[in-house]
mmCIF file of C-alpha atoms in Angstrom:
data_model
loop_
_atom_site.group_PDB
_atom_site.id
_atom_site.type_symbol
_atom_site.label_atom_id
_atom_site.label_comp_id
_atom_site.label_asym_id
_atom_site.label_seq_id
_atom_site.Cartn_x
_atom_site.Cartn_y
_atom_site.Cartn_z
ATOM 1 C CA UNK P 235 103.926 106.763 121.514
ATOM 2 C CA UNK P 236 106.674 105.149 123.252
ATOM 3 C CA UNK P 237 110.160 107.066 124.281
ATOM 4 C CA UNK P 238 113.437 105.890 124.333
ATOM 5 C CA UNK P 239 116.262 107.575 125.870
ATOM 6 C CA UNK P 240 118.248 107.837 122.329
ATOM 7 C CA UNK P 241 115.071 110.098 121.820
ATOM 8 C CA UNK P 242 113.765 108.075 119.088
ATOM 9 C CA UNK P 243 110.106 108.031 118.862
ATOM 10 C CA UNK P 244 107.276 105.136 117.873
ATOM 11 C CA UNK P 245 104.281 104.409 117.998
ATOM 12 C CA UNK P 246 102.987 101.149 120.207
ATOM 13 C CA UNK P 247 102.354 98.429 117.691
ATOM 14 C CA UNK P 248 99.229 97.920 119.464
ATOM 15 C CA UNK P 249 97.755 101.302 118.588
ATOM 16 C CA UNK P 250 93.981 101.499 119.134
ATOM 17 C CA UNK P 251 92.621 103.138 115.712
ATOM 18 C CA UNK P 252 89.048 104.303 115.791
ATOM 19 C CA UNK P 253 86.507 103.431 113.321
ATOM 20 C CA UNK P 254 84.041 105.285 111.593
ATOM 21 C CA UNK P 255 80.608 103.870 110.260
ATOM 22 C CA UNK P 256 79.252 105.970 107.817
ATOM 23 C CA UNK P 257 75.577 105.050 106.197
ATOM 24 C CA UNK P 258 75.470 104.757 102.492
ATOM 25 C CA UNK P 259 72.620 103.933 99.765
ATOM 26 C CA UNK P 260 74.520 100.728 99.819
ATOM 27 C CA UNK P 261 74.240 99.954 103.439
ATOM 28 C CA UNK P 262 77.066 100.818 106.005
ATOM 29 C CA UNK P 263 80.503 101.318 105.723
ATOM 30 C CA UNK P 264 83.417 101.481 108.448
ATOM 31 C CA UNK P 265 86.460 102.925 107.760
ATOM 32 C CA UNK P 266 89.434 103.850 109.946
ATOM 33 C CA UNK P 267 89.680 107.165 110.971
ATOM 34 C CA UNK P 268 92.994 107.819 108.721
ATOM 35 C CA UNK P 269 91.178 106.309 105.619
ATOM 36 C CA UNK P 270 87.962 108.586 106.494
ATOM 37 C CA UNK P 271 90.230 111.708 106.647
ATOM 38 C CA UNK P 272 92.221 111.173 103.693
ATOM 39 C CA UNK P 273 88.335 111.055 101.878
ATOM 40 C CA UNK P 274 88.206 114.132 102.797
ATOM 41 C CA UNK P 275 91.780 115.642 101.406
ATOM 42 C CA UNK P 276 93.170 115.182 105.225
ATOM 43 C CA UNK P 277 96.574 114.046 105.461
ATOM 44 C CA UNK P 278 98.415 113.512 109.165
ATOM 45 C CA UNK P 279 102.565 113.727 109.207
ATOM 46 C CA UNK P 280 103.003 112.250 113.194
ATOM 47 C CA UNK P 281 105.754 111.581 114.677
ATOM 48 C CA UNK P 282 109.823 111.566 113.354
ATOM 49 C CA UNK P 283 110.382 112.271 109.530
ATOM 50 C CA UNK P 284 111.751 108.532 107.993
ATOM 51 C CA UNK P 285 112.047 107.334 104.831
ATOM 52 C CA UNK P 286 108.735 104.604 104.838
ATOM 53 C CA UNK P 287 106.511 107.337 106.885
ATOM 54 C CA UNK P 288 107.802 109.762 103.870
ATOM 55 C CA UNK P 289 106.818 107.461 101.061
ATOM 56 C CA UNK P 290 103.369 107.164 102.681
ATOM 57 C CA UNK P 291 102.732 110.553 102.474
ATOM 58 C CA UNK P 292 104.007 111.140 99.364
ATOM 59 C CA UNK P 293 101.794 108.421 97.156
ATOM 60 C CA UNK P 294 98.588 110.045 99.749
ATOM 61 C CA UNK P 295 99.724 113.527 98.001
ATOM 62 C CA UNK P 296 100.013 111.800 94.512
ATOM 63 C CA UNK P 297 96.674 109.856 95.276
ATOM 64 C CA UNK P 298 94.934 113.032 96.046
ATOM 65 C CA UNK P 299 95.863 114.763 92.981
ATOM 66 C CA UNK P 300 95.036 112.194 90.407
ATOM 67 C CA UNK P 301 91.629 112.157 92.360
ATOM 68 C CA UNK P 302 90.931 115.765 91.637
ATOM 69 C CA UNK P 303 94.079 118.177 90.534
ATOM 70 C CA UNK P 304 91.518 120.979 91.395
ATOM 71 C CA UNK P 305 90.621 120.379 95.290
ATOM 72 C CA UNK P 306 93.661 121.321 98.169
ATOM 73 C CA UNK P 307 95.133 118.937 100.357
ATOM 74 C CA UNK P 308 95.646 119.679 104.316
ATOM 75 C CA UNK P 309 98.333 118.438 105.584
ATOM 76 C CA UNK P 310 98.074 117.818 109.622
ATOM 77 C CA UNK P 311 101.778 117.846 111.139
ATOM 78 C CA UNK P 312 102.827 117.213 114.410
ATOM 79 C CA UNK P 313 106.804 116.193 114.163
ATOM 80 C CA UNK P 314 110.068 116.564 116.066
ATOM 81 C CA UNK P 315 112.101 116.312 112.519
ATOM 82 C CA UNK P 316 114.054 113.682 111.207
ATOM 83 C CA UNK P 317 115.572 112.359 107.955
ATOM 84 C CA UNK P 318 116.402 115.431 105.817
ATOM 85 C CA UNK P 319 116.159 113.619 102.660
ATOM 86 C CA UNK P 320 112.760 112.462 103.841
ATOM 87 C CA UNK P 321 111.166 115.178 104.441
ATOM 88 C CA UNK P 322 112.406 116.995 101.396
ATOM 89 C CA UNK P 323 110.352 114.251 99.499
ATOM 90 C CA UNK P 324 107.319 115.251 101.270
ATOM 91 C CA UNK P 325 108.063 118.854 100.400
ATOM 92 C CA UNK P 326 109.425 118.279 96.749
ATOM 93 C CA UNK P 327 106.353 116.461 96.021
ATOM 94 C CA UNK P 328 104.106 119.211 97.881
ATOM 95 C CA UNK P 329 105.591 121.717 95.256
ATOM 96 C CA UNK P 330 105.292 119.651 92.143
ATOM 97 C CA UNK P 331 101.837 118.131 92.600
ATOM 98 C CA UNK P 332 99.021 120.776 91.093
ATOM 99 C CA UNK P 333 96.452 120.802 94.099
ATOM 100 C CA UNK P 334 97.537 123.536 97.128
ATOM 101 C CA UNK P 335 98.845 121.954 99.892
ATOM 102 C CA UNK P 336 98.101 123.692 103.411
ATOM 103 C CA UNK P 337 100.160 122.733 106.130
ATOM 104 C CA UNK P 338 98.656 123.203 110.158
ATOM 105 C CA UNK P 339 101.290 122.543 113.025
ATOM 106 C CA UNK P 340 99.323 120.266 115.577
#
């Protein structure tokens, strides 16, 4: 993450992502770690509320549901705030979609 004295924060396009290599029937697969989690129902929410980081998490949320309606959702969140309108998306959609969504502050 890179800081900028309006206090706007991003993340460095140059990111390093880890991969995961998981063994299958079928041989191996690699994933990245974010695709991995969300297999597993795992959502992360990092760094400022904005409208495209918003829409993200939304159609993950959606996603998840029409994957299994039954099974909760965790959503990781580690955020200094942002757009209002943004995150009320997120949490609109947390309260219409059927699975539980659990929330843990990072």
């Amino acid at each position: 993450m890179s800081y900028s004295g309006d206090r706007e924060y991003t993340a460095p396009h140059n990111a390093l992502v880890p991969m995961v290599v998981e063994q299958t029937s079928r041989g191996e697969r690699s994933y990245d770690i974010y695709s991995r989690l969300l297999k597993e129902r795992v959502i992360f929410l990092t760094g400022q509320v904005e409208d495209h980081m918003a829409n993200l998490i939304v159609a993950q949320m959606l996603f998840l549901e029409a994957e299994n309606p039954e099974k909760d959702i965790y959503l990781y969140i580690n955020s200094p705030g942002g757009v209002i309108t943004a995150g009320m998306s997120i949490y609109d959609t947390m309260k219409f979609i059927k699975p539980d969504v659990s929330t843990i502050c990072m």
